[in-house]
Coordinates of N, CA, C and O in Angstrom, one line a residue:
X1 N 18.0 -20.5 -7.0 CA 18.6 -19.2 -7.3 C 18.8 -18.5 -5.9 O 18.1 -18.1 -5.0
X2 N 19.7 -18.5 -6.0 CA 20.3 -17.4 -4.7 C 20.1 -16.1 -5.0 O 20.3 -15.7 -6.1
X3 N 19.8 -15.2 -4.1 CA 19.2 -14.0 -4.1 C 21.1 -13.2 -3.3 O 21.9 -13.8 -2.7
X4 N 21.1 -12.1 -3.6 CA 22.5 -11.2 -3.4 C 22.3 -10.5 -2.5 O 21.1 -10.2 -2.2
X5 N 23.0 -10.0 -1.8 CA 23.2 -9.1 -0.1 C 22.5 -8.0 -0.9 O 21.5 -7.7 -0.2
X6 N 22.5 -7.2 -2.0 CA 21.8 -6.3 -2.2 C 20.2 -6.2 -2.5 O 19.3 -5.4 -2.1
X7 N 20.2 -7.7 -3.6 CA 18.6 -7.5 -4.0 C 17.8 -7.8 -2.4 O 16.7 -7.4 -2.0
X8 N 18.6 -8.4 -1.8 CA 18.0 -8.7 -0.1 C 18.1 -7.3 0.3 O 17.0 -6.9 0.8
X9 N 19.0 -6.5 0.4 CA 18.8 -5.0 1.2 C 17.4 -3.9 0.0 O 16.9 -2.8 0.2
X10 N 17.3 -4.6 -1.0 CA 16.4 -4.2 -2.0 C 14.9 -4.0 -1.4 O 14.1 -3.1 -1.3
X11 N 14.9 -5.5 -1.0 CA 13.2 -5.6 -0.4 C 13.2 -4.8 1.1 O 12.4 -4.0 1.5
X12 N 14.8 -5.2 1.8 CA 14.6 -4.4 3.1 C 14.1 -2.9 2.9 O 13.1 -2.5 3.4
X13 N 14.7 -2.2 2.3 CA 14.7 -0.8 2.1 C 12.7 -0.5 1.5 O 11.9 0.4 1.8
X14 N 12.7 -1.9 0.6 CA 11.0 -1.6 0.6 C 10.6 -1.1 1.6 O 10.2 -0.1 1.9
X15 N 10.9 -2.7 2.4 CA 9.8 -2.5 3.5 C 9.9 -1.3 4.7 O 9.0 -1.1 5.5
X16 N 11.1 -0.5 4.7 CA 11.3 0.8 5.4 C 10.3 1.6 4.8 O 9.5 2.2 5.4
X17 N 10.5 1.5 3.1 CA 9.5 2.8 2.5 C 7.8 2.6 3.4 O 7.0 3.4 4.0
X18 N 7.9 1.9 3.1 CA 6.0 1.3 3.7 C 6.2 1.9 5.0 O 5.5 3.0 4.9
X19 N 6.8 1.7 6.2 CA 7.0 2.3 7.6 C 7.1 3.5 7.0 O 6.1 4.2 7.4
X20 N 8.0 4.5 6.1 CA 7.6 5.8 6.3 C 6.6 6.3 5.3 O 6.6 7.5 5.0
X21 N 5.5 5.2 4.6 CA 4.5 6.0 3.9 C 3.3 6.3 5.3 O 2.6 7.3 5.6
X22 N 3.4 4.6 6.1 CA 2.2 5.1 7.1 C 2.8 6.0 8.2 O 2.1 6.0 9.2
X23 N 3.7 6.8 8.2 CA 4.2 7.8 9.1 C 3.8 8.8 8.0 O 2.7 9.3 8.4
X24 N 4.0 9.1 7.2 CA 3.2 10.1 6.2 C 2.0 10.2 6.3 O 1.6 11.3 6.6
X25 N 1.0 9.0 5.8 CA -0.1 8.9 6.4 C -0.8 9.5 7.5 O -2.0 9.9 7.4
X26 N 0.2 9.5 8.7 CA -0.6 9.7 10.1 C 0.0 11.5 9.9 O -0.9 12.3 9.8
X27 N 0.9 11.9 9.8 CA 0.9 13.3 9.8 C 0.1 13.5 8.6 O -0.9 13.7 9.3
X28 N -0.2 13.6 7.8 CA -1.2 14.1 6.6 C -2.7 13.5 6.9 O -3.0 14.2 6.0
X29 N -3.4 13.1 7.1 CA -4.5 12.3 7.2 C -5.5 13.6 7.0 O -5.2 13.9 5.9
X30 N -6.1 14.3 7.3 CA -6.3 15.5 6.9 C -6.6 15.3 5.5 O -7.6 14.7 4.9
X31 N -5.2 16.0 4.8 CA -5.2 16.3 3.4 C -5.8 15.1 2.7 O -6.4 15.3 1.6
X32 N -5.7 14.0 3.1 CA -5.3 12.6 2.0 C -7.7 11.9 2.3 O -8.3 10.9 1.9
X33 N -8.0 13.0 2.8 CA -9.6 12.6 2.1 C -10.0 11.9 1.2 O -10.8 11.0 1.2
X34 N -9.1 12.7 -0.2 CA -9.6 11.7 -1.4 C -9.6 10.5 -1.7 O -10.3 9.9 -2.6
X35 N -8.5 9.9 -0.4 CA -8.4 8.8 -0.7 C -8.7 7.3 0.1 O -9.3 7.8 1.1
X36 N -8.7 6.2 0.3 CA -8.9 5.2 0.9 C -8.2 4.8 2.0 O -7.7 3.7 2.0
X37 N -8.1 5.7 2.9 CA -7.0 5.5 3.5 C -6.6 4.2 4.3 O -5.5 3.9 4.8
X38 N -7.9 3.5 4.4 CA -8.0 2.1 5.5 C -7.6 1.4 4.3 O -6.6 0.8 4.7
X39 N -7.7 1.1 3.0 CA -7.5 0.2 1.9 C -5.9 0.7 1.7 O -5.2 -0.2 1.6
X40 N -5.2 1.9 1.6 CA -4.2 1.8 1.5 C -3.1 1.6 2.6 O -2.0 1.1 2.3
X41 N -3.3 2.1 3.7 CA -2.8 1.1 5.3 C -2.9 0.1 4.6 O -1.9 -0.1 3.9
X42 N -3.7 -0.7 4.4 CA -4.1 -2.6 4.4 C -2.8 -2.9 3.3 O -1.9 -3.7 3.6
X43 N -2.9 -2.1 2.2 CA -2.0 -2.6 1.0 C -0.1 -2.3 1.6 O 1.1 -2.7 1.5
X44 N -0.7 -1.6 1.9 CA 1.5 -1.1 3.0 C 1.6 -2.1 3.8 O 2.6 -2.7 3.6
X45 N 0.9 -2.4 4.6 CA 1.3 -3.7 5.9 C 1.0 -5.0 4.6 O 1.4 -6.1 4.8
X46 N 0.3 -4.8 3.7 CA 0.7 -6.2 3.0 C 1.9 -6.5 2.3 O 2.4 -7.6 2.1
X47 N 2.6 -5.0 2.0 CA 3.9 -4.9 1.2 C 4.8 -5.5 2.1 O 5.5 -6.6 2.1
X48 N 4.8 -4.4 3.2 CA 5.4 -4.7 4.4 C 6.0 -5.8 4.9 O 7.2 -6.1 5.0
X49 N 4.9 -6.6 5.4 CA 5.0 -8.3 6.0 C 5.7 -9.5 4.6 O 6.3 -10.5 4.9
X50 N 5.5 -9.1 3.5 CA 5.5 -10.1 2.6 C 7.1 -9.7 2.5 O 7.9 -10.6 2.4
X51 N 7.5 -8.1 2.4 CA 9.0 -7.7 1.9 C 9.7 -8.5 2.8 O 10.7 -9.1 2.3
X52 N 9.2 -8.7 4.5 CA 10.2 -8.8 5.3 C 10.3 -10.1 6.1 O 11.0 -10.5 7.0
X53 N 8.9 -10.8 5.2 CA 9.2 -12.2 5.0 C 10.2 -12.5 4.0 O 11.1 -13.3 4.2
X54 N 10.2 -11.7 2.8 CA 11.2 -12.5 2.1 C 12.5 -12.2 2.1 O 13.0 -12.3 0.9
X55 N 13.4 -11.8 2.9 CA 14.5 -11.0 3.4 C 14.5 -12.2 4.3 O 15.3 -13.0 3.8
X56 N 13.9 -12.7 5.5 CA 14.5 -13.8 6.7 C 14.3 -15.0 5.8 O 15.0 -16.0 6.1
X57 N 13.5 -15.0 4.7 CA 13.5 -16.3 4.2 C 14.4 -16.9 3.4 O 14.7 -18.1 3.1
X58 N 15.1 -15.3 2.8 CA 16.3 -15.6 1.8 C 17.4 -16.0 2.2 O 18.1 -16.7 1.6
X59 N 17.9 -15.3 3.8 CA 18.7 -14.9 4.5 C 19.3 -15.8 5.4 O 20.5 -15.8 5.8
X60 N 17.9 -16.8 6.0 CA 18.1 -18.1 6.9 C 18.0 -19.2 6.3 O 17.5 -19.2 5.2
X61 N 18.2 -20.2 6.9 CA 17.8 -21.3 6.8 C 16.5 -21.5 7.3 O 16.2 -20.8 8.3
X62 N 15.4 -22.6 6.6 CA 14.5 -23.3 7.7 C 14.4 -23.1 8.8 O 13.8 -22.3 9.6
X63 N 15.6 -24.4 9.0 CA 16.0 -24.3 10.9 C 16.3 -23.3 11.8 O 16.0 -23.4 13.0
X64 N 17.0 -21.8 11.1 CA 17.7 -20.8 11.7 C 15.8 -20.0 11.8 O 15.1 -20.0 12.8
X65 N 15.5 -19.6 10.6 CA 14.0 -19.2 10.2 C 13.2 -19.9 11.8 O 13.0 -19.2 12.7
X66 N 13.1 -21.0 11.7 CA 12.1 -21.9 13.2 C 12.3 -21.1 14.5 O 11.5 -20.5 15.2
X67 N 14.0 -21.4 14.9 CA 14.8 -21.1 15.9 C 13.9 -19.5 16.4 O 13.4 -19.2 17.4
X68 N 14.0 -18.6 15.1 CA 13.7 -17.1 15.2 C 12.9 -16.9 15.4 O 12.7 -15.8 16.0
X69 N 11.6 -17.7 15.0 CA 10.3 -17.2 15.2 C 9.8 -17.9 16.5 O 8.7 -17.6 16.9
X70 N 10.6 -18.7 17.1 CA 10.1 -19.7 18.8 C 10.7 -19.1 19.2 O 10.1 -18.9 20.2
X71 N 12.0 -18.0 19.2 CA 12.7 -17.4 20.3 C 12.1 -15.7 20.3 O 11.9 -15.2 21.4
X72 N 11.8 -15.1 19.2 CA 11.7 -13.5 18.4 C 10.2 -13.4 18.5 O 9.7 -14.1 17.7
X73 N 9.4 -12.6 19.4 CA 7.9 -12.1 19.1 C 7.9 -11.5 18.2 O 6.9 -11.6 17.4
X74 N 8.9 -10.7 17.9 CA 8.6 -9.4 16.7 C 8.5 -10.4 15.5 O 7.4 -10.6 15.0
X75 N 9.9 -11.2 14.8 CA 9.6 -11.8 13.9 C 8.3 -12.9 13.9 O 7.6 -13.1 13.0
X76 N 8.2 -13.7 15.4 CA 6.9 -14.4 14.8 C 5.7 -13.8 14.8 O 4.7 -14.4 15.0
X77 N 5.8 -12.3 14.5 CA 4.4 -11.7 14.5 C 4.3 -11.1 13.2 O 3.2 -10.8 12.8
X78 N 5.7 -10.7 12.2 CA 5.5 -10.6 11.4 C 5.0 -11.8 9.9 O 4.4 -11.6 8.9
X79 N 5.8 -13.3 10.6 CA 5.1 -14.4 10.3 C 3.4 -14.6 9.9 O 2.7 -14.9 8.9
X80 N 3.2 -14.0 11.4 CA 1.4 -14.1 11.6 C 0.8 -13.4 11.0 O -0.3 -13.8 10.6
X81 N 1.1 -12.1 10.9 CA 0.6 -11.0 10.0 C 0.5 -11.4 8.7 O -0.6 -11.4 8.2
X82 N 2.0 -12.1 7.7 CA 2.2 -12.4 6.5 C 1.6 -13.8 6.1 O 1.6 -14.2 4.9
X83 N 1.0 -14.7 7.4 CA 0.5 -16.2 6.7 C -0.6 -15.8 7.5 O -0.8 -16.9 8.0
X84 N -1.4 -15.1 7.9 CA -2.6 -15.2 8.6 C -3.9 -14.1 7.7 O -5.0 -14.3 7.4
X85 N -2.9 -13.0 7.5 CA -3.9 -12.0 6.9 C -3.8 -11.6 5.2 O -4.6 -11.5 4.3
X86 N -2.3 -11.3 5.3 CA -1.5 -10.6 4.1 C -1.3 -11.2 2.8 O -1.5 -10.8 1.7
X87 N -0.9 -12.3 3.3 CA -0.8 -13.4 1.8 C -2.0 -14.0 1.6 O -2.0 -14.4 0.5
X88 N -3.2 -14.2 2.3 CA -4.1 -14.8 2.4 C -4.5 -14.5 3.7 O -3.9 -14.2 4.7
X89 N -6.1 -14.8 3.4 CA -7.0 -14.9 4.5 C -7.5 -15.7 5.5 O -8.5 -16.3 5.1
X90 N -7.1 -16.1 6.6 CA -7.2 -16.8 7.7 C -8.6 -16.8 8.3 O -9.1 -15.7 8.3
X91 N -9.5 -17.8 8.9 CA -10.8 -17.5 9.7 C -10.5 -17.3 11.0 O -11.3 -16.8 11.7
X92 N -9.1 -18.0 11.4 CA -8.5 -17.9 12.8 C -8.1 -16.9 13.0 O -7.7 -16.7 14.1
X93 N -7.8 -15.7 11.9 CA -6.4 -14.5 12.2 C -7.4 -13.6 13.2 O -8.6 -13.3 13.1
X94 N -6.6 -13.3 13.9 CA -6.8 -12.5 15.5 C -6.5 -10.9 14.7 O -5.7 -11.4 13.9
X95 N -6.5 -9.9 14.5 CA -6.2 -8.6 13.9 C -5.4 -7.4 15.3 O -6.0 -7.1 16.3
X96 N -4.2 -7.1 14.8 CA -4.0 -6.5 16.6 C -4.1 -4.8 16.0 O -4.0 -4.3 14.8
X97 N -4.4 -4.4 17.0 CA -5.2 -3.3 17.5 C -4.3 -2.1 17.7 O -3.3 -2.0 18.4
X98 N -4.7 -1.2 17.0 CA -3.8 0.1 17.2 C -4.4 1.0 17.9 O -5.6 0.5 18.0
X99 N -4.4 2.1 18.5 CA -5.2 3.3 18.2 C -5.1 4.2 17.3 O -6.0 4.7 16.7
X100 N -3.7 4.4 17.2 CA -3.4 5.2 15.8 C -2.4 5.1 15.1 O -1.5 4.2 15.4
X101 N -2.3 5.8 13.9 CA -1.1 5.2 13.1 C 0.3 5.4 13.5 O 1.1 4.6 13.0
X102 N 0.7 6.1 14.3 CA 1.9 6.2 15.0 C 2.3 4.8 16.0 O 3.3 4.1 16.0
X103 N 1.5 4.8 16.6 CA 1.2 3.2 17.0 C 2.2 2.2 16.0 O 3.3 1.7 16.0
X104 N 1.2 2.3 15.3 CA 1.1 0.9 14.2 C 2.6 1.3 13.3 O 3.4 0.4 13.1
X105 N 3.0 2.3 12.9 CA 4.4 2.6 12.3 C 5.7 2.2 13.2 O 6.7 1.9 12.7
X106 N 5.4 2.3 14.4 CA 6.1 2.3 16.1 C 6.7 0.8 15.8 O 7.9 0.4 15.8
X107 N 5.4 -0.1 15.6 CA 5.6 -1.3 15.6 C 6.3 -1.8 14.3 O 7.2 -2.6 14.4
X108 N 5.9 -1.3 13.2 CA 6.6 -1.9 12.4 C 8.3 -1.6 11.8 O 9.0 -2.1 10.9
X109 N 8.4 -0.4 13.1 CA 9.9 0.0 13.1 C 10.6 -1.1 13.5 O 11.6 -1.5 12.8
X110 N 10.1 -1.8 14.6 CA 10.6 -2.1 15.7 C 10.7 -3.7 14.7 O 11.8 -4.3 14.7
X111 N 9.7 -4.2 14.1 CA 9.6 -5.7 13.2 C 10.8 -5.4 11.9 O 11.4 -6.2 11.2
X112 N 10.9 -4.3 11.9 CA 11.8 -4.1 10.7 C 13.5 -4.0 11.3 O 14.5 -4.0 10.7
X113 N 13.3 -3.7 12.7 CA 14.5 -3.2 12.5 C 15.2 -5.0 13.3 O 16.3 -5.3 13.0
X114 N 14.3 -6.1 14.2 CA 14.4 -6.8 14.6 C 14.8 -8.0 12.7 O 15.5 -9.1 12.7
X115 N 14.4 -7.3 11.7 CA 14.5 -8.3 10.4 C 16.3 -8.3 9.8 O 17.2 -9.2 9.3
X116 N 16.3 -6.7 10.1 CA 17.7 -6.2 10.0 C 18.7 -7.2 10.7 O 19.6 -8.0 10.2
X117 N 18.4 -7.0 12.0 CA 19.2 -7.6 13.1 C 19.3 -8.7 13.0 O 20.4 -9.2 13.4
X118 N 18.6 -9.5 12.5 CA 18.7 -11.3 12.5 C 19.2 -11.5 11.2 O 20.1 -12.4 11.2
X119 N 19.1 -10.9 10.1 CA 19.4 -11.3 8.7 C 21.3 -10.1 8.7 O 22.2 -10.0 7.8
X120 N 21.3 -9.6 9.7 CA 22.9 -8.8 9.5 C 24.0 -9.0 8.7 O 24.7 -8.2 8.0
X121 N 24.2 -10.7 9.0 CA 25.1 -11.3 7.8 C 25.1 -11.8 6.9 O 26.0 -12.6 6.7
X122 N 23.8 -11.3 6.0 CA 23.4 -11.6 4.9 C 22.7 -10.2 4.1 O 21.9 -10.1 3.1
X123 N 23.2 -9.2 4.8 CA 23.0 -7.8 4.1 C 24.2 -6.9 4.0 O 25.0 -7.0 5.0
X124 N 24.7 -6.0 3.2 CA 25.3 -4.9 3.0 C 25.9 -4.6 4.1 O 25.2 -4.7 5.1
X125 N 27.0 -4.4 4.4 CA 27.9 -3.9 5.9 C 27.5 -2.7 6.2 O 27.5 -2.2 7.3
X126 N 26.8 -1.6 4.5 CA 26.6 -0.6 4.6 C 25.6 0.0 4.9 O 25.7 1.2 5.2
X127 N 24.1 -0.8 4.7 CA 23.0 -0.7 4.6 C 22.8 0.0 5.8 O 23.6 -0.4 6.7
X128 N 21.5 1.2 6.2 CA 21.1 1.3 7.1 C 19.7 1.8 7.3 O 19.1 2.3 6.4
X129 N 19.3 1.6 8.3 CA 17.8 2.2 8.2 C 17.5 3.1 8.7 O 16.3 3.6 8.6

């Protein structure tokens, strides 16, 4: 089954929402007491890595996929994120280090917008983030 330039701009646009819930997150942290906020970070970067794995996975080939993650830090880190922690749990996974959530949103601008970039002609001409 082949997946369509849109259900692919579908998951992309997920994985934006997740980057601007933990930017929500970090301006509100205050108010959001009630809630779990280290368990709901954990569940966004799980959304996250898994959406924007399956966007380069629909999008490339194997070989194109290999090429990207030996040449791309950003995407092979979202790799390591999504096979080390996210999809499962690793005894080897290394956990990288924020100080704060602006940080950590910073970064996953920058993994998301690197998913955009490599997957470009296999998404929407219109799409943007």
């Amino acid at each position: 089954m082949t997946i369509t330039k849109w259900e692919l701009a579908r998951y992309l646009i997920d994985a934006k929402k997740c980057v601007d819930s933990i930017m929500f997150i970090a301006r509100h942290k205050k108010s959001l007491s009630n809630i779990n906020i280290r368990k709901k970070i954990h569940d966004i970067q799980q959304e996250f890595y898994i959406k924007c794995c399956v966007v380069v996975d629909n999008a490339l080939s194997s070989k194109e996929r290999g090429r990207l993650k030996d040449e791309n830090p950003l995407i092979e880190a979202i790799y390591y994120e999504r096979d080390k922690d996210k999809a499962h749990k690793d005894s080897d996974y290394k956990k990288q280090k924020f100080d704060t959530l602006v940080e950590l949103s910073e970064c996953m601008k920058k993994q998301i917008s690197e998913v955009r970039k490599a997957c470009t002609a296999h998404l929407p001409t219109v799409l943007t983030l």
